Amino acid sequence: MLEVADIASPTVSPDGRSVAFRMERASVARNTYDTAWYVQGLGDPSPRRVADGGVPLRDSAGESLPPKVVWSPDSRWIFYRALVDGKIAVWRAAADGSSAQPITHDAADVRDFTLGDNGRVLRYSVGATREQVRVAERAEYDQGIHIDESVPIGQGLFRSGFVGGRMATQRFSKVWFDRLPLLADVPDRWTEIDLATGEGKTIEASAISSAPLPTPGKAGVDGDAWKSVREPHGNRVAWLTRTGDRGDQQQRPDVLLSALPRAHASRAVRCLSALCTGKAITAIQWRPGHDEALFTVTDPRRGLAQSILQWNVQTGDVHEVVSGGGLINGGRDPSWNCGVSAEALVCVTATADRPPRVESVDLESGKRRVLFDPNAALARDMSAVAPARLLQWQDKQGQWFSGQFYSARRGSDRPTPLFVTYYSCPGFVRGGVGDEWPLASLAQAGISALCINRRPGYTMDAVKRYGQGMAAVEGAVDRLARDGEIDRARVGMGGLSFGAEVTMWTLTNSHLLAAASVATPVLSPFYYVIGSIKGKAFRKGLRNLWGLGSPAETPQRWRALSPTFQLERIRAPVLFQHAEQEYMYALDYEIPLIREHRADLYVFPNEPHQKFQPRHKLAVYNRNLDWFRFWLQGYEDDDPAKAEQYVRWRAMRERLKSARSR
């Protein structure tokens, strides 16, 4: 499960005959990830490996970034960014697999690139050099790091986070708790390389700037701007805008699809078909050489299953091209697009129990063909051992929810325990958001598992937001217990980020849970003190998203939202497995629980919000499996290496029994 092959960025060649994509796979033995670029003819039985993809680049939260790949106009080469030997450069690989080499040899890491002059030149941007960044890091190490609103206190201050494949010193960006390396504010410096001669020259950023897209409002489009895309080799633009009454939501709830019908049109047309109104449209792109915009619907009622449809902007006709039970897109993120040519889509497809593979889809007939399936063996195992099924239900208020349910193997007619994780469950579900709870392994071990999708939108009132999550869990437990599938007295829950918040809320506001596992900190006075170093931006975020001022300003609200003030209401044992960058935010409520033998805490060095090091992820998987088997089944693994954890957990169990008897 951990070493599943992920596929990203399928991109069709200009001649429409081939597709390039990158495959990424974890290696626990080497605690790293292997990536490779492949090219496959759309009629060929298998792909060619054309180049090493280097170390995957990640955002500051730990998620793998979508790799950018650009074809040469003659379809003979692919260009891509790769981190190899500590340097981020632009590489060029022959589509026939005969060669791959770096094109840039800059002292700084490449930030972005593009081809120009019909593929004759490469233009790329860089910031500060690698040596300048290291010198800046060492200088503040020697002189002392001045603490201001940009410094992420609560983690190691010197080279404590992975940036560009190495341990680097970080600073807060302007976006919440996102992080950047030192000197990230150095402006872009652009260089142009003649691909025939290899000669380079400095150019102005204006030389690569494309004409700005017209704003939807100027084209007569209603709503708040969200997404836009220009027609390849043309001037038409398609938009997604958010419309409807915002109410208590962060964003307006509906999506409007509009486009300019002709190259020089000044007014947009709207998609008015029932197939594109009132739908959860999440992505758009143009069909090359045609009057059709392709759009993706990610249906929350169908467990975030996707469909791709075509809208003819001239005639208004809409028809479905393809629909499935999971993701049909460009990788793990539901918003990523398939590759597209005039005749076909090339997509990464995945369902809850079928890992990613590459498929082509004929745009006229909708016929699907599997091009590459690197996870075929795992798919067979999942089908045999832990098949998933879509579960749909309503809570007591009539709100609907969906999730992916993995029914446990039963050794008797007795209902099984249940593990629940809440947040988002698109595509191939490994362990909920963050991939921390091995759902299939839990089911194989006799614990049914359910991954619940939150409702669309983001409710601004935190009490209502958390209450919706808890109501979803209550409704699912009621449904499954009523059907005789699970034992409501043996329910566990885990979550990361918003899922962690809902887990802690459910712990403190219900009697549903027999055990819990939480991957990230939630609101607490420590969280406030550490975060307040960011100043006004942090305080504004707290006020907008949680209705909180400081603990002194809004004490009642803090008592309602933070577990720090509700420790006596936590009746189930809690396993905390945190990233080093975040764990200190939670110590004011976790230390009392640990001292009272009500919780266990593990911290993973050098990890961000979402842990990504393969050995750490394996340790998290195994410990969560052990934890819930212990509390929900009374099972202990006889591995001597695990003896110490069971000593602690047995002591916790005795303490909880004693507390309940009083």
XYZ file of C-alpha atoms in Angstrom:
662
model
C 0.000 0.000 0.000
C 2.768 2.455 0.937
C 4.779 1.679 -2.194
C 1.877 2.158 -4.615
C 2.872 3.797 -7.903
C 1.380 7.276 -8.310
C 1.032 8.772 -11.781
C 0.819 12.469 -12.592
C 0.678 15.037 -15.397
C -0.366 12.996 -18.448
C 0.393 15.364 -21.328
C -0.374 14.568 -24.962
C 2.195 15.397 -27.651
C 1.415 18.120 -30.226
C 0.932 15.500 -32.957
C -1.617 13.721 -30.752
C 0.142 10.361 -31.039
C 1.884 10.008 -27.663
C 1.501 10.860 -24.006
C 4.155 11.704 -21.411
C 3.579 11.117 -17.696
C 5.576 10.730 -14.502
C 5.436 7.790 -12.118
C 6.403 8.134 -8.452
C 6.922 5.298 -5.989
C 8.120 5.249 -2.376
C 11.109 3.163 -1.306
C 10.954 2.307 2.389
C 14.364 0.622 2.238
C 16.045 3.861 1.099
C 13.530 6.240 2.729
C 13.025 8.146 -0.495
C 10.895 8.268 -3.636
C 11.820 7.098 -7.109
C 10.355 8.952 -10.070
C 10.620 8.353 -13.790
C 9.218 9.918 -16.945
C 7.483 7.677 -19.461
C 6.316 8.209 -23.026
C 3.733 5.937 -24.614
C 2.210 5.901 -28.067
C -1.574 5.944 -27.757
C -1.708 2.762 -29.796
C 1.242 1.063 -28.110
C 0.851 -1.790 -25.595
C 3.292 -0.336 -23.045
C 5.256 2.851 -22.279
C 8.959 3.613 -22.643
C 10.929 4.842 -19.658
C 12.693 7.903 -21.050
C 14.259 9.606 -18.019
C 14.818 9.704 -14.279
C 12.437 12.233 -12.727
C 14.643 13.125 -9.763
C 13.457 13.721 -6.204
C 9.787 14.805 -6.116
C 9.319 18.470 -5.264
C 6.887 19.215 -2.439
C 4.976 22.124 -1.036
C 5.623 23.220 2.527
C 2.767 21.037 3.823
C 4.464 17.906 2.453
C 2.313 17.224 -0.606
C 3.972 16.278 -3.890
C 3.719 19.104 -6.435
C 2.271 18.351 -9.885
C 5.265 17.947 -12.210
C 5.366 20.278 -15.204
C 6.197 18.755 -18.582
C 6.287 20.525 -21.963
C 6.553 18.861 -25.364
C 8.673 20.280 -28.160
C 6.497 21.367 -31.113
C 7.858 18.495 -33.239
C 6.866 15.917 -30.552
C 10.444 14.594 -30.356
C 11.361 15.868 -26.880
C 9.895 16.496 -23.455
C 11.153 19.222 -21.115
C 10.648 19.024 -17.352
C 12.011 20.309 -14.053
C 13.942 17.783 -11.971
C 15.801 17.807 -8.669
C 18.924 15.727 -9.304
C 22.129 15.807 -7.236
C 20.833 18.696 -5.143
C 20.073 20.965 -8.121
C 16.713 21.845 -9.666
C 17.285 22.184 -13.405
C 15.324 21.920 -16.635
C 15.987 18.614 -18.364
C 15.277 17.456 -21.893
C 14.532 13.816 -22.714
C 14.105 12.257 -26.137
C 10.655 10.779 -26.621
C 12.237 7.620 -28.024
C 14.211 7.131 -24.797
C 17.608 7.575 -26.438
C 18.889 10.399 -24.215
C 18.161 12.726 -21.308
C 20.286 15.619 -20.110
C 20.024 18.886 -18.189
C 19.607 21.987 -20.341
C 20.172 24.529 -17.575
C 23.334 24.671 -15.468
C 22.505 27.580 -13.216
C 23.933 28.296 -9.780
C 20.329 28.780 -8.624
C 17.401 26.374 -8.681
C 14.949 26.771 -11.547
C 11.577 28.131 -10.465
C 9.717 27.998 -13.782
C 10.315 27.536 -17.496
C 8.680 27.817 -20.901
C 9.539 27.174 -24.537
C 9.517 30.026 -27.041
C 10.070 30.856 -30.700
C 8.343 27.673 -31.840
C 10.493 25.534 -29.568
C 13.837 27.016 -30.551
C 14.564 28.614 -27.162
C 14.098 27.702 -23.518
C 13.307 30.479 -21.051
C 13.655 29.842 -17.339
C 13.582 31.769 -14.078
C 15.668 31.505 -10.913
C 16.011 33.375 -7.633
C 18.907 33.441 -5.185
C 21.730 30.998 -5.846
C 22.051 27.854 -3.760
C 25.269 29.194 -2.259
C 23.654 32.516 -1.349
C 20.902 30.646 0.503
C 23.419 28.502 2.398
C 25.500 31.555 3.306
C 22.393 33.343 4.600
C 21.447 30.294 6.669
C 24.933 29.998 8.140
C 25.189 33.719 8.865
C 22.078 33.775 11.023
C 23.145 30.510 12.663
C 26.407 32.193 13.706
C 24.846 35.519 14.708
C 21.635 34.192 16.221
C 18.235 34.074 14.558
C 16.213 37.210 15.167
C 12.654 36.216 16.032
C 10.002 38.209 14.210
C 6.636 37.505 12.578
C 8.273 35.528 9.771
C 10.033 32.927 11.942
C 8.176 29.606 12.428
C 8.780 29.172 16.131
C 7.650 25.824 17.455
C 10.044 23.912 15.190
C 13.806 23.741 14.774
C 14.986 27.093 13.485
C 18.084 26.000 11.548
C 17.692 23.690 8.560
C 14.764 21.790 10.021
C 12.502 21.382 6.983
C 12.915 19.799 3.564
C 13.039 22.416 0.797
C 14.216 21.506 -2.682
C 15.323 18.095 -1.463
C 17.585 19.293 1.342
C 17.240 20.363 4.956
C 16.733 24.121 4.860
C 15.945 27.024 7.157
C 12.389 28.249 6.670
C 10.245 31.343 7.041
C 6.487 31.815 7.102
C 4.924 32.945 3.849
C 1.987 35.351 3.774
C -0.468 32.431 3.524
C -1.425 31.080 6.972
C 1.319 28.640 8.099
C 2.861 27.940 4.687
C 6.643 28.086 4.713
C 9.338 29.307 2.331
C 13.147 29.025 2.242
C 15.397 31.956 3.072
C 15.745 34.500 0.238
C 12.535 33.275 -1.400
C 11.618 36.940 -1.883
C 14.518 37.500 -4.298
C 12.848 38.511 -7.602
C 12.831 36.187 -10.589
C 15.798 36.430 -12.928
C 15.042 35.137 -16.433
C 17.468 33.548 -18.878
C 16.938 32.458 -22.480
C 18.882 29.532 -23.958
C 19.179 28.887 -27.685
C 18.567 25.135 -27.886
C 20.590 24.767 -31.081
C 23.756 26.494 -29.844
C 23.384 26.289 -26.061
C 24.107 30.001 -25.741
C 22.253 31.877 -23.023
C 21.360 35.481 -22.351
C 19.536 37.408 -19.657
C 16.058 38.605 -20.603
C 13.397 40.723 -18.967
C 10.389 39.041 -17.404
C 8.182 41.019 -19.766
C 9.627 39.017 -22.673
C 7.859 35.866 -21.506
C 4.639 37.400 -20.222
C 1.545 36.355 -22.133
C -1.425 38.616 -22.647
C -3.520 38.735 -19.473
C -6.788 36.847 -19.559
C -9.873 39.057 -19.667
C -11.717 39.166 -16.376
C -15.063 37.369 -16.371
C -16.869 40.511 -15.259
C -15.780 42.417 -18.361
C -17.206 39.600 -20.491
C -20.558 39.820 -18.727
C -20.014 36.752 -16.542
C -21.694 36.709 -13.141
C -20.095 35.554 -9.925
C -16.742 35.499 -8.193
C -13.789 34.614 -10.427
C -12.413 31.138 -9.706
C -10.756 29.419 -12.685
C -10.017 30.432 -16.266
C -8.264 28.850 -19.239
C -7.301 30.190 -22.654
C -7.826 28.120 -25.779
C -4.524 26.620 -27.058
C -3.285 28.635 -30.035
C -6.370 30.836 -29.833
C -8.001 33.707 -27.981
C -11.162 32.168 -26.578
C -11.375 31.895 -22.799
C -13.505 29.664 -20.572
C -14.313 30.536 -16.966
C -15.625 28.954 -13.820
C -17.169 31.475 -11.440
C -18.812 30.972 -8.068
C -22.412 32.114 -7.773
C -25.373 31.900 -5.411
C -26.048 33.072 -1.874
C -22.965 32.637 0.302
C -24.996 32.400 3.503
C -22.799 30.975 6.258
C -20.257 29.546 3.802
C -16.752 30.778 3.025
C -17.493 30.738 -0.712
C -20.603 31.001 -2.851
C -22.034 27.500 -3.337
C -22.730 27.196 -7.073
C -20.457 27.076 -10.128
C -21.193 28.805 -13.454
C -19.455 27.682 -16.663
C -19.015 30.422 -19.282
C -16.855 31.043 -22.351
C -16.168 33.410 -25.214
C -17.795 31.692 -28.223
C -15.518 33.263 -30.851
C -11.945 34.496 -30.977
C -12.803 38.197 -30.866
C -16.075 38.016 -28.959
C -16.469 40.487 -26.117
C -19.447 38.856 -24.397
C -19.433 35.368 -22.931
C -22.062 32.679 -23.312
C -23.206 30.505 -20.422
C -23.612 26.763 -20.298
C -27.346 26.408 -19.627
C -27.821 22.660 -20.027
C -29.030 20.640 -17.052
C -25.743 18.740 -17.370
C -23.715 21.798 -16.367
C -25.998 23.714 -13.993
C -26.157 22.880 -10.311
C -23.145 20.602 -10.729
C -19.885 20.428 -8.778
C -17.645 21.468 -11.683
C -14.011 21.391 -10.595
C -11.893 21.678 -13.775
C -12.045 22.988 -17.350
C -9.901 22.808 -20.484
C -10.347 23.279 -24.230
C -10.474 20.505 -26.802
C -7.733 21.506 -29.277
C -8.991 22.574 -32.676
C -12.662 22.346 -31.706
C -15.449 24.550 -30.372
C -15.764 22.455 -27.244
C -14.787 23.098 -23.668
C -14.270 20.002 -21.532
C -15.333 20.210 -17.910
C -15.055 17.840 -14.962
C -17.820 17.215 -12.435
C -16.686 15.824 -9.071
C -19.907 14.568 -7.506
C -19.983 14.669 -3.685
C -23.080 12.478 -3.548
C -21.212 9.761 -5.451
C -18.198 9.807 -3.158
C -16.316 12.407 -5.271
C -16.616 10.251 -8.389
C -15.807 12.171 -11.557
C -17.364 12.633 -14.979
C -15.988 14.599 -17.934
C -18.378 16.345 -20.316
C -18.092 18.408 -23.512
C -19.820 21.743 -24.066
C -19.963 23.179 -27.577
C -19.709 26.921 -27.013
C -21.203 27.642 -30.450
C -24.301 25.430 -30.318
C -24.733 25.042 -26.560
C -24.878 21.247 -26.848
C -23.522 19.276 -23.886
C -22.859 15.561 -23.683
C -21.034 13.246 -21.329
C -17.734 11.823 -22.544
C -16.859 9.504 -19.672
C -17.992 8.728 -16.137
C -16.551 6.491 -13.453
C -16.694 5.491 -9.831
C -13.592 7.449 -8.823
C -11.081 9.932 -10.209
C -10.639 10.461 -13.958
C -8.073 13.236 -14.110
C -4.369 14.052 -14.025
C -3.289 12.506 -10.704
C -4.152 12.485 -6.986
C -5.693 15.961 -6.829
C -9.297 15.979 -8.122
C -8.697 19.377 -9.778
C -5.869 18.192 -12.057
C -6.794 17.810 -15.733
C -6.351 14.841 -18.037
C -4.055 15.206 -21.010
C -6.022 16.113 -24.127
C -5.670 16.022 -27.906
C -8.200 16.719 -30.633
C -9.317 13.078 -30.541
C -8.701 11.725 -27.046
C -8.226 12.269 -23.355
C -5.424 10.527 -21.479
C -6.256 10.284 -17.794
C -5.082 8.814 -14.532
C -7.996 6.784 -13.193
C -8.429 5.412 -9.678
C -11.229 4.225 -7.422
C -11.357 3.615 -3.677
C -10.016 0.081 -4.033
C -8.271 0.270 -7.412
C -4.938 2.105 -7.486
C -3.927 4.521 -10.258
C -3.494 3.534 -13.892
C -3.367 5.383 -17.224
C -6.317 5.206 -19.619
C -7.187 6.818 -22.936
C -10.746 7.963 -23.655
C -12.026 8.572 -27.177
C -13.722 11.980 -27.215
C -16.375 10.932 -29.724
C -17.334 7.453 -28.537
C -16.233 7.586 -24.885
C -14.456 4.254 -25.357
C -11.836 3.624 -22.672
C -8.567 1.744 -23.069
C -6.021 0.927 -20.370
C -2.586 2.109 -21.500
C -0.468 1.404 -18.412
C -1.297 -0.330 -15.134
C 1.742 -0.460 -12.823
C -0.449 -1.388 -9.841
C -2.283 -4.364 -11.346
C -1.090 -6.810 -8.673
C -2.144 -4.496 -5.847
C -5.532 -4.000 -7.512
C -6.089 -7.762 -7.549
C -5.113 -8.011 -3.886
C -7.459 -5.175 -2.926
C -10.332 -6.763 -4.818
C -9.784 -10.078 -3.060
C -9.008 -8.841 0.446
C -10.637 -5.445 1.058
C -13.044 -4.289 -1.652
C -14.656 -0.924 -0.979
C -18.250 0.104 -1.501
C -19.824 3.534 -1.680
C -21.885 4.283 1.422
C -24.529 7.033 1.366
C -26.629 8.166 4.322
C -28.327 11.097 6.007
C -27.900 12.498 9.486
C -30.777 13.293 11.833
C -31.206 16.725 10.221
C -31.536 15.194 6.761
C -28.097 16.272 5.534
C -26.613 13.715 3.159
C -23.099 12.271 3.317
C -21.020 9.786 1.380
C -17.983 7.687 2.136
C -15.987 4.632 1.168
C -16.662 1.586 3.346
C -14.310 -1.378 3.746
C -16.188 -4.247 5.356
C -14.065 -6.339 7.694
C -13.476 -10.008 7.248
C -15.592 -11.739 9.867
C -14.650 -14.802 11.837
C -18.186 -15.073 13.232
C -21.641 -13.509 12.993
C -20.669 -10.939 15.614
C -20.684 -7.326 14.334
C -17.178 -5.965 13.799
C -15.472 -2.914 15.266
C -15.436 0.217 13.103
C -12.726 2.770 12.361
C -13.764 6.137 10.878
C -11.743 8.944 9.339
C -13.386 12.177 8.212
C -12.385 14.792 5.640
C -11.933 13.804 1.981
C -11.676 10.441 0.210
C -11.108 10.888 -3.548
C -9.639 8.246 -5.831
C -7.567 5.418 -4.392
C -7.998 5.693 -0.630
C -4.893 4.629 1.271
C -5.619 6.106 4.695
C -7.697 9.272 4.526
C -6.180 12.749 4.178
C -2.505 12.371 5.036
C -2.538 8.598 4.371
C -2.118 7.686 8.054
C -4.747 4.992 8.726
C -4.374 1.813 6.615
C -8.056 1.223 5.913
C -7.612 -1.957 3.883
C -5.244 -3.422 6.487
C -7.715 -2.617 9.256
C -10.472 -4.398 7.325
C -8.208 -7.370 6.696
C -7.494 -7.498 10.450
C -11.204 -7.586 11.301
C -11.965 -3.875 11.826
C -14.355 -2.360 9.291
C -13.180 1.033 8.047
C -15.017 4.066 6.690
C -13.577 7.187 5.047
C -16.182 9.992 5.131
C -16.257 12.953 2.757
C -17.110 16.260 4.360
C -20.047 18.165 2.916
C -19.328 20.602 0.062
C -18.327 24.108 1.075
C -16.785 25.440 4.259
C -19.119 26.547 7.042
C -17.728 29.643 8.749
C -19.175 28.890 12.195
C -16.705 26.418 13.714
C -19.238 24.933 16.139
C -21.607 24.199 13.269
C -18.710 22.994 11.092
C -17.514 20.499 13.675
C -21.087 19.542 14.491
C -21.675 18.584 10.858
C -18.663 16.289 11.006
C -19.790 14.634 14.215
C -23.320 14.249 12.823
C -21.865 12.476 9.789
C -20.061 10.009 12.047
C -23.145 9.480 14.218
C -25.300 8.885 11.147
C -22.859 6.368 9.689
C -22.561 4.478 12.979
C -26.359 4.385 13.315
C -26.745 3.116 9.755
C -24.079 0.408 9.978
C -25.135 -0.720 13.466
C -28.774 -0.899 12.381
C -27.722 -3.090 9.455
C -25.859 -5.383 11.860
C -22.470 -4.690 10.272
C -20.643 -2.991 13.144
C -20.604 -2.890 16.931
C -21.376 0.667 18.054
C -19.553 0.035 21.345
C -16.260 -0.471 19.474
C -15.789 2.586 17.269
C -12.461 4.319 16.700
C -11.708 7.510 14.793
C -8.704 9.339 13.370
C -7.977 12.450 11.354
C -5.482 15.016 10.099
C -5.991 18.791 9.904
C -9.765 19.421 9.695
C -10.210 15.691 10.256
C -8.212 16.010 13.488
C -10.457 18.860 14.613
C -13.599 16.809 14.002
C -12.059 13.809 15.784
C -11.262 15.868 18.883
C -14.720 17.470 18.752
C -16.342 14.037 18.601
C -14.185 12.893 21.532
C -15.257 15.798 23.727
C -18.892 16.122 22.646
C -20.139 12.545 22.376
C -19.805 9.027 23.741
C -19.266 7.534 20.286
C -15.579 6.652 20.455
C -13.707 3.863 22.194
C -10.315 5.098 20.924
C -8.905 7.872 18.748
C -5.783 8.735 16.761
C -4.954 12.348 15.907
C -2.252 13.401 13.445
C -2.142 17.193 13.900
C -2.711 19.729 16.692
C -6.000 21.558 17.134
C -6.874 24.893 18.725
C -5.352 25.595 22.127
C -3.832 28.507 24.056
C -0.358 27.232 23.073
C -1.497 27.281 19.445
C -2.547 30.892 19.953
C 0.674 31.972 21.668
C 2.952 30.389 19.057
C 0.842 31.482 16.094
C 0.393 35.029 17.367
C 3.999 35.792 16.400
C 2.575 36.193 12.870
C 0.618 39.226 14.029
C -2.473 40.642 12.342
C -2.771 37.955 9.653
C -2.973 35.209 12.270
C -5.446 37.089 14.438
C -7.619 37.820 11.404
C -7.623 34.138 10.441
C -8.614 33.084 13.961
C -11.433 35.602 14.009
C -12.757 34.697 10.552
C -12.469 30.907 10.735
C -13.155 30.218 14.411
C -14.691 33.398 15.828
C -11.787 33.689 18.252
C -9.843 36.547 19.711
C -7.196 35.910 22.323
C -8.162 33.558 25.180
C -8.651 36.655 27.341
C -10.855 38.380 24.749
C -13.147 35.444 23.917
C -12.896 33.028 26.874
C -16.306 31.418 26.314
C -15.526 30.672 22.687
C -12.173 29.152 23.633
C -13.839 26.936 26.232
C -16.305 25.744 23.606
C -13.716 24.963 20.912
C -10.465 23.910 22.578
C -9.894 20.507 24.220
C -7.541 22.252 26.660
C -10.622 23.318 28.615
C -12.457 20.005 28.189
C -9.966 17.367 29.306
C -12.449 15.823 31.723
C -14.777 15.149 28.777
C -12.221 13.022 26.931
C -13.242 9.509 27.932
C -11.348 7.468 25.331
C -7.587 6.918 24.891
C -5.858 9.056 22.271
C -2.789 8.337 20.159
C -1.076 11.496 18.908
C 1.394 11.119 16.016
C 2.609 14.590 15.086
C 5.102 16.238 12.773
C 8.018 17.962 14.462
C 7.030 21.256 12.840
C 3.701 21.262 14.699
C 3.717 19.183 17.878
C 4.496 22.032 20.288
C 1.189 23.721 19.404
C -0.671 20.964 21.275
C 1.409 20.381 24.396
C -0.880 22.300 26.745
C -3.592 19.656 26.386
C -1.464 16.657 25.440
C 0.974 16.741 28.371
C -1.832 16.536 30.989
C -3.362 13.604 29.095
C 0.015 11.856 28.878
C 0.760 12.400 32.574
C -2.621 10.899 33.454
C -1.985 7.859 31.213
C -4.794 8.832 28.860
C -2.732 9.487 25.731
C 0.435 8.479 23.901
C 2.508 10.916 21.813
C 5.013 10.312 19.006
C 6.791 13.085 17.096
C 8.406 12.591 13.688
C 11.550 14.669 13.068
C 11.792 17.035 10.107
C 8.220 16.385 9.013
C 5.702 19.060 7.929
C 1.903 19.080 8.177
C 1.574 15.916 6.082
C 4.323 13.428 6.808
C 6.001 12.119 3.675
C 9.167 10.199 4.558
C 8.406 6.544 3.701
C 9.822 5.076 6.915
C 7.834 7.534 8.989
C 4.665 6.754 7.055
C 5.206 3.028 7.562
C 5.727 3.563 11.299
C 2.522 5.624 11.473
C 0.570 2.968 9.556
C 1.814 0.145 11.770
C 1.255 1.979 15.039
C -2.267 3.022 14.080
C -3.042 -0.575 13.153
C -1.640 -1.803 16.488
C -3.477 0.937 18.402
C -6.926 0.177 17.090
C -6.458 -3.574 17.236
C -5.493 -3.188 20.900
C -8.416 -0.969 21.898
C -11.139 -2.366 19.634
C -10.169 -6.053 19.575
C -7.986 -6.575 22.637
C -5.228 -7.845 20.334
C -1.477 -7.540 20.960
C 1.217 -8.277 18.393
C 3.831 -10.651 19.847
C 6.702 -8.829 18.105
C 9.280 -8.209 20.896
C 10.076 -4.795 19.407
C 6.546 -3.684 20.300
C 6.560 -4.876 23.908
C 7.177 -1.411 25.356
C 4.160 0.160 23.656
C 1.873 -2.529 25.031
C 3.193 -1.964 28.556
C 2.102 1.678 28.263
C -1.202 0.854 26.633
C -2.097 -1.751 29.247
C -1.375 0.835 31.951
C -3.637 3.270 30.104
C -6.369 0.635 29.941
C -6.173 -0.020 33.676
C -6.277 3.689 34.428
C -9.345 4.151 32.218
C -11.098 1.183 33.836
C -10.386 2.648 37.251
C -11.673 6.076 36.240
C -14.899 4.634 34.827
C -15.567 2.630 37.979
C -15.435 5.723 40.176
